[in-house]
Amino acid sequence: MGELAQLADRPSLVDAYAQERVEALIIPQERLQALLIGEAYLGERIRRAMILRRVGLLETGAGGPVIVGRAEDGDVLRLEGFLRRKRQSVSETGP
């Protein structure tokens, strides 16, 4: 997904589903990290692109878990607190 979280061992902000046939490269985290270190110029460009993409996703509120419930509900508040401590973007919706 080209997601910065892949380098930080965190959950990705988004999931994607292909609507038609695609070609994709699957690069394990440790191999991507080795590439970023071994090829400094390329690594810098990839990191910058990942950071800018993540900032864009956070600014638009895209991705992340959606909590369904009343804002004053104790369980909802505990879940929001947990996700914020884990640095997850949280979208809220309720009845």
PDB file of N, CA and C in Angstrom:
ATOM      1  N   MET A   1       0.820  -1.197   0.000  1.00  0.00           N
ATOM      2  CA  MET A   1       0.000   0.000   0.000  1.00  0.00           C
ATOM      3  C   MET A   1       0.862   1.258   0.000  1.00  0.00           C
ATOM      4  N   GLY A   2       2.178   1.106   0.109  1.00  0.00           N
ATOM      5  CA  GLY A   2       3.025   2.284   0.171  1.00  0.00           C
ATOM      6  C   GLY A   2       2.750   3.087   1.416  1.00  0.00           C
ATOM      7  N   GLU A   3       2.481   2.403   2.492  1.00  0.00           N
ATOM      8  CA  GLU A   3       2.042   3.040   3.730  1.00  0.00           C
ATOM      9  C   GLU A   3       3.199   3.154   4.703  1.00  0.00           C
ATOM     10  N   LEU A   4       3.377   4.335   5.278  1.00  0.00           N
ATOM     11  CA  LEU A   4       4.433   4.582   6.243  1.00  0.00           C
ATOM     12  C   LEU A   4       4.356   3.617   7.423  1.00  0.00           C
ATOM     13  N   ALA A   5       3.156   3.206   7.772  1.00  0.00           N
ATOM     14  CA  ALA A   5       2.978   2.279   8.889  1.00  0.00           C
ATOM     15  C   ALA A   5       3.737   0.972   8.662  1.00  0.00           C
ATOM     16  N   GLN A   6       3.963   0.618   7.415  1.00  0.00           N
ATOM     17  CA  GLN A   6       4.694  -0.613   7.112  1.00  0.00           C
ATOM     18  C   GLN A   6       6.100  -0.566   7.703  1.00  0.00           C
ATOM     19  N   LEU A   7       6.683   0.622   7.760  1.00  0.00           N
ATOM     20  CA  LEU A   7       8.035   0.761   8.305  1.00  0.00           C
ATOM     21  C   LEU A   7       8.037   0.849   9.818  1.00  0.00           C
ATOM     22  N   ALA A   8       6.925   1.261  10.402  1.00  0.00           N
ATOM     23  CA  ALA A   8       6.853   1.464  11.846  1.00  0.00           C
ATOM     24  C   ALA A   8       6.173   0.303  12.557  1.00  0.00           C
ATOM     25  N   ASP A   9       5.852  -0.750  11.828  1.00  0.00           N
ATOM     26  CA  ASP A   9       5.181  -1.918  12.398  1.00  0.00           C
ATOM     27  C   ASP A   9       3.876  -1.520  13.094  1.00  0.00           C
ATOM     28  N   ARG A  10       3.101  -0.684  12.398  1.00  0.00           N
ATOM     29  CA  ARG A  10       1.792  -0.225  12.882  1.00  0.00           C
ATOM     30  C   ARG A  10       0.731  -0.630  11.879  1.00  0.00           C
ATOM     31  N   PRO A  11      -0.521  -0.612  12.308  1.00  0.00           N
ATOM     32  CA  PRO A  11      -1.598  -0.913  11.358  1.00  0.00           C
ATOM     33  C   PRO A  11      -1.676   0.158  10.277  1.00  0.00           C
ATOM     34  N   SER A  12      -2.001  -0.233   9.079  1.00  0.00           N
ATOM     35  CA  SER A  12      -2.155   0.701   7.969  1.00  0.00           C
ATOM     36  C   SER A  12      -3.409   1.537   8.153  1.00  0.00           C
ATOM     37  N   LEU A  13      -3.389   2.761   7.623  1.00  0.00           N
ATOM     38  CA  LEU A  13      -4.563   3.626   7.714  1.00  0.00           C
ATOM     39  C   LEU A  13      -5.661   3.208   6.751  1.00  0.00           C
ATOM     40  N   VAL A  14      -5.301   2.535   5.684  1.00  0.00           N
ATOM     41  CA  VAL A  14      -6.292   2.199   4.664  1.00  0.00           C
ATOM     42  C   VAL A  14      -6.132   0.761   4.190  1.00  0.00           C
ATOM     43  N   ASP A  15      -7.201   0.228   3.662  1.00  0.00           N
ATOM     44  CA  ASP A  15      -7.194  -1.041   2.940  1.00  0.00           C
ATOM     45  C   ASP A  15      -7.620  -0.736   1.513  1.00  0.00           C
ATOM     46  N   ALA A  16      -7.272  -1.586   0.610  1.00  0.00           N
ATOM     47  CA  ALA A  16      -7.668  -1.381  -0.776  1.00  0.00           C
ATOM     48  C   ALA A  16      -8.100  -2.706  -1.383  1.00  0.00           C
ATOM     49  N   TYR A  17      -9.032  -2.625  -2.272  1.00  0.00           N
ATOM     50  CA  TYR A  17      -9.511  -3.793  -3.006  1.00  0.00           C
ATOM     51  C   TYR A  17      -9.477  -3.457  -4.485  1.00  0.00           C
ATOM     52  N   ALA A  18      -8.826  -4.297  -5.277  1.00  0.00           N
ATOM     53  CA  ALA A  18      -8.748  -4.071  -6.712  1.00  0.00           C
ATOM     54  C   ALA A  18     -10.084  -4.404  -7.361  1.00  0.00           C
ATOM     55  N   GLN A  19     -10.532  -3.542  -8.242  1.00  0.00           N
ATOM     56  CA  GLN A  19     -11.783  -3.780  -8.948  1.00  0.00           C
ATOM     57  C   GLN A  19     -11.551  -4.469 -10.281  1.00  0.00           C
ATOM     58  N   GLU A  20     -10.296  -4.538 -10.675  1.00  0.00           N
ATOM     59  CA  GLU A  20      -9.937  -5.276 -11.873  1.00  0.00           C
ATOM     60  C   GLU A  20      -8.533  -5.819 -11.688  1.00  0.00           C
ATOM     61  N   ARG A  21      -8.049  -6.560 -12.657  1.00  0.00           N
ATOM     62  CA  ARG A  21      -6.738  -7.196 -12.564  1.00  0.00           C
ATOM     63  C   ARG A  21      -5.633  -6.144 -12.395  1.00  0.00           C
ATOM     64  N   VAL A  22      -4.704  -6.405 -11.457  1.00  0.00           N
ATOM     65  CA  VAL A  22      -3.580  -5.501 -11.211  1.00  0.00           C
ATOM     66  C   VAL A  22      -2.297  -6.308 -11.067  1.00  0.00           C
ATOM     67  N   GLU A  23      -1.194  -5.643 -11.264  1.00  0.00           N
ATOM     68  CA  GLU A  23       0.106  -6.225 -10.955  1.00  0.00           C
ATOM     69  C   GLU A  23       0.627  -5.495  -9.726  1.00  0.00           C
ATOM     70  N   ALA A  24       1.141  -6.242  -8.767  1.00  0.00           N
ATOM     71  CA  ALA A  24       1.609  -5.629  -7.529  1.00  0.00           C
ATOM     72  C   ALA A  24       2.891  -6.289  -7.071  1.00  0.00           C
ATOM     73  N   LEU A  25       3.708  -5.525  -6.384  1.00  0.00           N
ATOM     74  CA  LEU A  25       4.902  -6.055  -5.740  1.00  0.00           C
ATOM     75  C   LEU A  25       4.606  -6.193  -4.258  1.00  0.00           C
ATOM     76  N   ILE A  26       4.888  -7.338  -3.710  1.00  0.00           N
ATOM     77  CA  ILE A  26       4.742  -7.545  -2.276  1.00  0.00           C
ATOM     78  C   ILE A  26       6.147  -7.575  -1.700  1.00  0.00           C
ATOM     79  N   ILE A  27       6.444  -6.558  -0.888  1.00  0.00           N
ATOM     80  CA  ILE A  27       7.786  -6.425  -0.327  1.00  0.00           C
ATOM     81  C   ILE A  27       7.677  -6.535   1.187  1.00  0.00           C
ATOM     82  N   PRO A  28       8.248  -7.585   1.773  1.00  0.00           N
ATOM     83  CA  PRO A  28       8.217  -7.719   3.237  1.00  0.00           C
ATOM     84  C   PRO A  28       8.904  -6.529   3.910  1.00  0.00           C
ATOM     85  N   GLN A  29       8.460  -6.205   5.112  1.00  0.00           N
ATOM     86  CA  GLN A  29       8.959  -5.052   5.848  1.00  0.00           C
ATOM     87  C   GLN A  29      10.485  -5.041   5.939  1.00  0.00           C
ATOM     88  N   GLU A  30      11.083  -6.165   6.300  1.00  0.00           N
ATOM     89  CA  GLU A  30      12.541  -6.184   6.470  1.00  0.00           C
ATOM     90  C   GLU A  30      13.279  -5.933   5.159  1.00  0.00           C
ATOM     91  N   ARG A  31      12.725  -6.403   4.040  1.00  0.00           N
ATOM     92  CA  ARG A  31      13.359  -6.166   2.730  1.00  0.00           C
ATOM     93  C   ARG A  31      13.226  -4.705   2.321  1.00  0.00           C
ATOM     94  N   LEU A  32      12.067  -4.107   2.605  1.00  0.00           N
ATOM     95  CA  LEU A  32      11.875  -2.694   2.286  1.00  0.00           C
ATOM     96  C   LEU A  32      12.835  -1.836   3.108  1.00  0.00           C
ATOM     97  N   GLN A  33      12.974  -2.145   4.392  1.00  0.00           N
ATOM     98  CA  GLN A  33      13.907  -1.392   5.233  1.00  0.00           C
ATOM     99  C   GLN A  33      15.338  -1.522   4.723  1.00  0.00           C
ATOM    100  N   ALA A  34      15.731  -2.716   4.305  1.00  0.00           N
ATOM    101  CA  ALA A  34      17.078  -2.916   3.762  1.00  0.00           C
ATOM    102  C   ALA A  34      17.280  -2.090   2.487  1.00  0.00           C
ATOM    103  N   LEU A  35      16.273  -2.036   1.641  1.00  0.00           N
ATOM    104  CA  LEU A  35      16.344  -1.237   0.411  1.00  0.00           C
ATOM    105  C   LEU A  35      16.498   0.245   0.748  1.00  0.00           C
ATOM    106  N   LEU A  36      15.709   0.735   1.701  1.00  0.00           N
ATOM    107  CA  LEU A  36      15.759   2.151   2.064  1.00  0.00           C
ATOM    108  C   LEU A  36      17.119   2.543   2.625  1.00  0.00           C
ATOM    109  N   ILE A  37      17.773   1.617   3.319  1.00  0.00           N
ATOM    110  CA  ILE A  37      19.105   1.880   3.876  1.00  0.00           C
ATOM    111  C   ILE A  37      20.176   1.733   2.797  1.00  0.00           C
ATOM    112  N   GLY A  38      20.069   0.690   2.005  1.00  0.00           N
ATOM    113  CA  GLY A  38      21.087   0.394   0.995  1.00  0.00           C
ATOM    114  C   GLY A  38      21.104   1.362  -0.169  1.00  0.00           C
ATOM    115  N   GLU A  39      19.982   1.936  -0.497  1.00  0.00           N
ATOM    116  CA  GLU A  39      19.869   2.895  -1.603  1.00  0.00           C
ATOM    117  C   GLU A  39      19.361   4.215  -1.025  1.00  0.00           C
ATOM    118  N   ALA A  40      20.270   5.000  -0.465  1.00  0.00           N
ATOM    119  CA  ALA A  40      19.898   6.192   0.304  1.00  0.00           C
ATOM    120  C   ALA A  40      19.019   7.173  -0.471  1.00  0.00           C
ATOM    121  N   TYR A  41      19.383   7.487  -1.706  1.00  0.00           N
ATOM    122  CA  TYR A  41      18.610   8.460  -2.481  1.00  0.00           C
ATOM    123  C   TYR A  41      17.193   7.943  -2.730  1.00  0.00           C
ATOM    124  N   LEU A  42      17.094   6.713  -3.165  1.00  0.00           N
ATOM    125  CA  LEU A  42      15.789   6.102  -3.402  1.00  0.00           C
ATOM    126  C   LEU A  42      15.006   5.993  -2.099  1.00  0.00           C
ATOM    127  N   GLY A  43      15.694   5.599  -1.026  1.00  0.00           N
ATOM    128  CA  GLY A  43      15.044   5.484   0.273  1.00  0.00           C
ATOM    129  C   GLY A  43      14.457   6.797   0.746  1.00  0.00           C
ATOM    130  N   GLU A  44      15.188   7.883   0.528  1.00  0.00           N
ATOM    131  CA  GLU A  44      14.693   9.203   0.919  1.00  0.00           C
ATOM    132  C   GLU A  44      13.432   9.573   0.135  1.00  0.00           C
ATOM    133  N   ARG A  45      13.434   9.297  -1.143  1.00  0.00           N
ATOM    134  CA  ARG A  45      12.255   9.615  -1.977  1.00  0.00           C
ATOM    135  C   ARG A  45      11.048   8.770  -1.582  1.00  0.00           C
ATOM    136  N   ILE A  46      11.275   7.496  -1.297  1.00  0.00           N
ATOM    137  CA  ILE A  46      10.170   6.613  -0.894  1.00  0.00           C
ATOM    138  C   ILE A  46       9.615   7.060   0.459  1.00  0.00           C
ATOM    139  N   ARG A  47      10.485   7.341   1.411  1.00  0.00           N
ATOM    140  CA  ARG A  47      10.018   7.798   2.733  1.00  0.00           C
ATOM    141  C   ARG A  47       9.214   9.086   2.621  1.00  0.00           C
ATOM    142  N   ARG A  48       9.714  10.021   1.837  1.00  0.00           N
ATOM    143  CA  ARG A  48       9.005  11.300   1.664  1.00  0.00           C
ATOM    144  C   ARG A  48       7.628  11.070   1.056  1.00  0.00           C
ATOM    145  N   ALA A  49       7.544  10.230   0.051  1.00  0.00           N
ATOM    146  CA  ALA A  49       6.249   9.941  -0.568  1.00  0.00           C
ATOM    147  C   ALA A  49       5.298   9.287   0.437  1.00  0.00           C
ATOM    148  N   MET A  50       5.805   8.380   1.246  1.00  0.00           N
ATOM    149  CA  MET A  50       4.969   7.715   2.254  1.00  0.00           C
ATOM    150  C   MET A  50       4.476   8.706   3.304  1.00  0.00           C
ATOM    151  N   ILE A  51       5.367   9.597   3.740  1.00  0.00           N
ATOM    152  CA  ILE A  51       4.985  10.595   4.746  1.00  0.00           C
ATOM    153  C   ILE A  51       3.919  11.527   4.187  1.00  0.00           C
ATOM    154  N   LEU A  52       4.124  12.029   2.974  1.00  0.00           N
ATOM    155  CA  LEU A  52       3.144  12.928   2.365  1.00  0.00           C
ATOM    156  C   LEU A  52       1.802  12.232   2.160  1.00  0.00           C
ATOM    157  N   ARG A  53       1.830  10.961   1.782  1.00  0.00           N
ATOM    158  CA  ARG A  53       0.585  10.212   1.602  1.00  0.00           C
ATOM    159  C   ARG A  53      -0.141  10.067   2.934  1.00  0.00           C
ATOM    160  N   ARG A  54       0.588   9.742   3.982  1.00  0.00           N
ATOM    161  CA  ARG A  54      -0.032   9.577   5.308  1.00  0.00           C
ATOM    162  C   ARG A  54      -0.627  10.893   5.798  1.00  0.00           C
ATOM    163  N   VAL A  55       0.099  11.992   5.627  1.00  0.00           N
ATOM    164  CA  VAL A  55      -0.414  13.301   6.026  1.00  0.00           C
ATOM    165  C   VAL A  55      -1.708  13.603   5.271  1.00  0.00           C
ATOM    166  N   GLY A  56      -1.717  13.321   3.982  1.00  0.00           N
ATOM    167  CA  GLY A  56      -2.929  13.543   3.191  1.00  0.00           C
ATOM    168  C   GLY A  56      -4.101  12.715   3.679  1.00  0.00           C
ATOM    169  N   LEU A  57      -3.851  11.462   4.010  1.00  0.00           N
ATOM    170  CA  LEU A  57      -4.922  10.604   4.520  1.00  0.00           C
ATOM    171  C   LEU A  57      -5.455  11.116   5.849  1.00  0.00           C
ATOM    172  N   LEU A  58      -4.562  11.542   6.726  1.00  0.00           N
ATOM    173  CA  LEU A  58      -4.988  12.048   8.028  1.00  0.00           C
ATOM    174  C   LEU A  58      -5.752  13.365   7.890  1.00  0.00           C
ATOM    175  N   GLU A  59      -5.305  14.226   6.979  1.00  0.00           N
ATOM    176  CA  GLU A  59      -5.984  15.513   6.785  1.00  0.00           C
ATOM    177  C   GLU A  59      -7.402  15.342   6.248  1.00  0.00           C
ATOM    178  N   THR A  60      -7.615  14.335   5.430  1.00  0.00           N
ATOM    179  CA  THR A  60      -8.948  14.123   4.859  1.00  0.00           C
ATOM    180  C   THR A  60      -9.808  13.224   5.730  1.00  0.00           C
ATOM    181  N   GLY A  61      -9.219  12.669   6.786  1.00  0.00           N
ATOM    182  CA  GLY A  61      -9.987  11.778   7.661  1.00  0.00           C
ATOM    183  C   GLY A  61     -10.203  10.401   7.057  1.00  0.00           C
ATOM    184  N   ALA A  62      -9.463  10.071   6.021  1.00  0.00           N
ATOM    185  CA  ALA A  62      -9.611   8.759   5.370  1.00  0.00           C
ATOM    186  C   ALA A  62      -8.916   7.687   6.191  1.00  0.00           C
ATOM    187  N   GLY A  63      -9.492   6.508   6.171  1.00  0.00           N
ATOM    188  CA  GLY A  63      -8.872   5.370   6.826  1.00  0.00           C
ATOM    189  C   GLY A  63      -9.059   5.373   8.324  1.00  0.00           C
ATOM    190  N   GLY A  64      -8.606   4.331   8.927  1.00  0.00           N
ATOM    191  CA  GLY A  64      -8.705   4.192  10.370  1.00  0.00           C
ATOM    192  C   GLY A  64     -10.033   3.586  10.796  1.00  0.00           C
ATOM    193  N   PRO A  65     -10.119   3.203  12.043  1.00  0.00           N
ATOM    194  CA  PRO A  65     -11.339   2.574  12.543  1.00  0.00           C
ATOM    195  C   PRO A  65     -12.474   3.583  12.683  1.00  0.00           C
ATOM    196  N   VAL A  66     -13.683   3.087  12.600  1.00  0.00           N
ATOM    197  CA  VAL A  66     -14.877   3.903  12.822  1.00  0.00           C
ATOM    198  C   VAL A  66     -15.574   3.346  14.047  1.00  0.00           C
ATOM    199  N   ILE A  67     -15.806   4.197  15.027  1.00  0.00           N
ATOM    200  CA  ILE A  67     -16.484   3.778  16.252  1.00  0.00           C
ATOM    201  C   ILE A  67     -17.954   4.144  16.115  1.00  0.00           C
ATOM    202  N   VAL A  68     -18.804   3.153  16.278  1.00  0.00           N
ATOM    203  CA  VAL A  68     -20.239   3.373  16.191  1.00  0.00           C
ATOM    204  C   VAL A  68     -20.801   3.305  17.602  1.00  0.00           C
ATOM    205  N   GLY A  69     -21.408   4.392  18.036  1.00  0.00           N
ATOM    206  CA  GLY A  69     -21.978   4.429  19.374  1.00  0.00           C
ATOM    207  C   GLY A  69     -22.198   5.847  19.829  1.00  0.00           C
ATOM    208  N   ARG A  70     -22.792   5.978  20.983  1.00  0.00           N
ATOM    209  CA  ARG A  70     -23.047   7.308  21.549  1.00  0.00           C
ATOM    210  C   ARG A  70     -21.756   7.848  22.154  1.00  0.00           C
ATOM    211  N   ALA A  71     -21.478   9.122  21.887  1.00  0.00           N
ATOM    212  CA  ALA A  71     -20.235   9.746  22.333  1.00  0.00           C
ATOM    213  C   ALA A  71     -20.067   9.676  23.852  1.00  0.00           C
ATOM    214  N   GLU A  72     -21.162   9.675  24.599  1.00  0.00           N
ATOM    215  CA  GLU A  72     -21.073   9.661  26.066  1.00  0.00           C
ATOM    216  C   GLU A  72     -20.970   8.257  26.654  1.00  0.00           C
ATOM    217  N   ASP A  73     -21.089   7.227  25.828  1.00  0.00           N
ATOM    218  CA  ASP A  73     -21.017   5.840  26.286  1.00  0.00           C
ATOM    219  C   ASP A  73     -19.601   5.541  26.802  1.00  0.00           C
ATOM    220  N   GLY A  74     -19.501   4.970  27.998  1.00  0.00           N
ATOM    221  CA  GLY A  74     -18.209   4.666  28.611  1.00  0.00           C
ATOM    222  C   GLY A  74     -17.343   3.752  27.764  1.00  0.00           C
ATOM    223  N   ASP A  75     -17.953   2.744  27.138  1.00  0.00           N
ATOM    224  CA  ASP A  75     -17.175   1.828  26.298  1.00  0.00           C
ATOM    225  C   ASP A  75     -16.615   2.552  25.075  1.00  0.00           C
ATOM    226  N   VAL A  76     -17.402   3.449  24.496  1.00  0.00           N
ATOM    227  CA  VAL A  76     -16.939   4.230  23.344  1.00  0.00           C
ATOM    228  C   VAL A  76     -15.765   5.115  23.767  1.00  0.00           C
ATOM    229  N   LEU A  77     -15.889   5.770  24.913  1.00  0.00           N
ATOM    230  CA  LEU A  77     -14.815   6.638  25.407  1.00  0.00           C
ATOM    231  C   LEU A  77     -13.531   5.861  25.671  1.00  0.00           C
ATOM    232  N   ARG A  78     -13.657   4.674  26.258  1.00  0.00           N
ATOM    233  CA  ARG A  78     -12.465   3.839  26.521  1.00  0.00           C
ATOM    234  C   ARG A  78     -11.807   3.406  25.208  1.00  0.00           C
ATOM    235  N   LEU A  79     -12.624   3.023  24.240  1.00  0.00           N
ATOM    236  CA  LEU A  79     -12.090   2.601  22.947  1.00  0.00           C
ATOM    237  C   LEU A  79     -11.399   3.767  22.236  1.00  0.00           C
ATOM    238  N   GLU A  80     -12.006   4.946  22.268  1.00  0.00           N
ATOM    239  CA  GLU A  80     -11.363   6.130  21.674  1.00  0.00           C
ATOM    240  C   GLU A  80     -10.022   6.408  22.335  1.00  0.00           C
ATOM    241  N   GLY A  81      -9.988   6.348  23.657  1.00  0.00           N
ATOM    242  CA  GLY A  81      -8.737   6.582  24.375  1.00  0.00           C
ATOM    243  C   GLY A  81      -7.660   5.575  24.000  1.00  0.00           C
ATOM    244  N   PHE A  82      -8.048   4.309  23.914  1.00  0.00           N
ATOM    245  CA  PHE A  82      -7.110   3.258  23.526  1.00  0.00           C
ATOM    246  C   PHE A  82      -6.540   3.534  22.133  1.00  0.00           C
ATOM    247  N   LEU A  83      -7.405   3.845  21.182  1.00  0.00           N
ATOM    248  CA  LEU A  83      -6.950   4.087  19.808  1.00  0.00           C
ATOM    249  C   LEU A  83      -6.060   5.324  19.724  1.00  0.00           C
ATOM    250  N   ARG A  84      -6.386   6.348  20.471  1.00  0.00           N
ATOM    251  CA  ARG A  84      -5.540   7.550  20.456  1.00  0.00           C
ATOM    252  C   ARG A  84      -4.160   7.250  21.044  1.00  0.00           C
ATOM    253  N   ARG A  85      -4.117   6.440  22.095  1.00  0.00           N
ATOM    254  CA  ARG A  85      -2.816   6.064  22.672  1.00  0.00           C
ATOM    255  C   ARG A  85      -1.996   5.268  21.669  1.00  0.00           C
ATOM    256  N   LYS A  86      -2.661   4.522  20.814  1.00  0.00           N
ATOM    257  CA  LYS A  86      -1.974   3.741  19.773  1.00  0.00           C
ATOM    258  C   LYS A  86      -1.751   4.570  18.511  1.00  0.00           C
ATOM    259  N   ARG A  87      -2.090   5.870  18.613  1.00  0.00           N
ATOM    260  CA  ARG A  87      -1.912   6.818  17.498  1.00  0.00           C
ATOM    261  C   ARG A  87      -2.706   6.437  16.263  1.00  0.00           C
ATOM    262  N   GLN A  88      -3.908   5.974  16.475  1.00  0.00           N
ATOM    263  CA  GLN A  88      -4.813   5.658  15.374  1.00  0.00           C
ATOM    264  C   GLN A  88      -5.747   6.840  15.151  1.00  0.00           C
ATOM    265  N   SER A  89      -5.978   7.160  13.900  1.00  0.00           N
ATOM    266  CA  SER A  89      -6.988   8.151  13.554  1.00  0.00           C
ATOM    267  C   SER A  89      -8.356   7.530  13.851  1.00  0.00           C
ATOM    268  N   VAL A  90      -9.270   8.283  14.441  1.00  0.00           N
ATOM    269  CA  VAL A  90     -10.570   7.736  14.811  1.00  0.00           C
ATOM    270  C   VAL A  90     -11.670   8.548  14.163  1.00  0.00           C
ATOM    271  N   SER A  91     -12.565   7.870  13.458  1.00  0.00           N
ATOM    272  CA  SER A  91     -13.766   8.501  12.932  1.00  0.00           C
ATOM    273  C   SER A  91     -14.911   8.076  13.817  1.00  0.00           C
ATOM    274  N   GLU A  92     -15.781   9.005  14.110  1.00  0.00           N
ATOM    275  CA  GLU A  92     -16.892   8.698  14.994  1.00  0.00           C
ATOM    276  C   GLU A  92     -18.212   8.810  14.244  1.00  0.00           C
ATOM    277  N   THR A  93     -19.126   7.927  14.580  1.00  0.00           N
ATOM    278  CA  THR A  93     -20.478   8.005  14.055  1.00  0.00           C
ATOM    279  C   THR A  93     -21.396   7.441  15.132  1.00  0.00           C
ATOM    280  N   GLY A  94     -22.562   7.896  15.173  1.00  0.00           N
ATOM    281  CA  GLY A  94     -23.489   7.421  16.191  1.00  0.00           C
ATOM    282  C   GLY A  94     -24.920   7.492  15.713  1.00  0.00           C
ATOM    283  N   PRO A  95     -25.831   6.980  16.545  1.00  0.00           N
ATOM    284  CA  PRO A  95     -27.242   6.995  16.161  1.00  0.00           C
ATOM    285  C   PRO A  95     -27.802   8.403  16.116  1.00  0.00           C
TER     286      PRO A  95
END
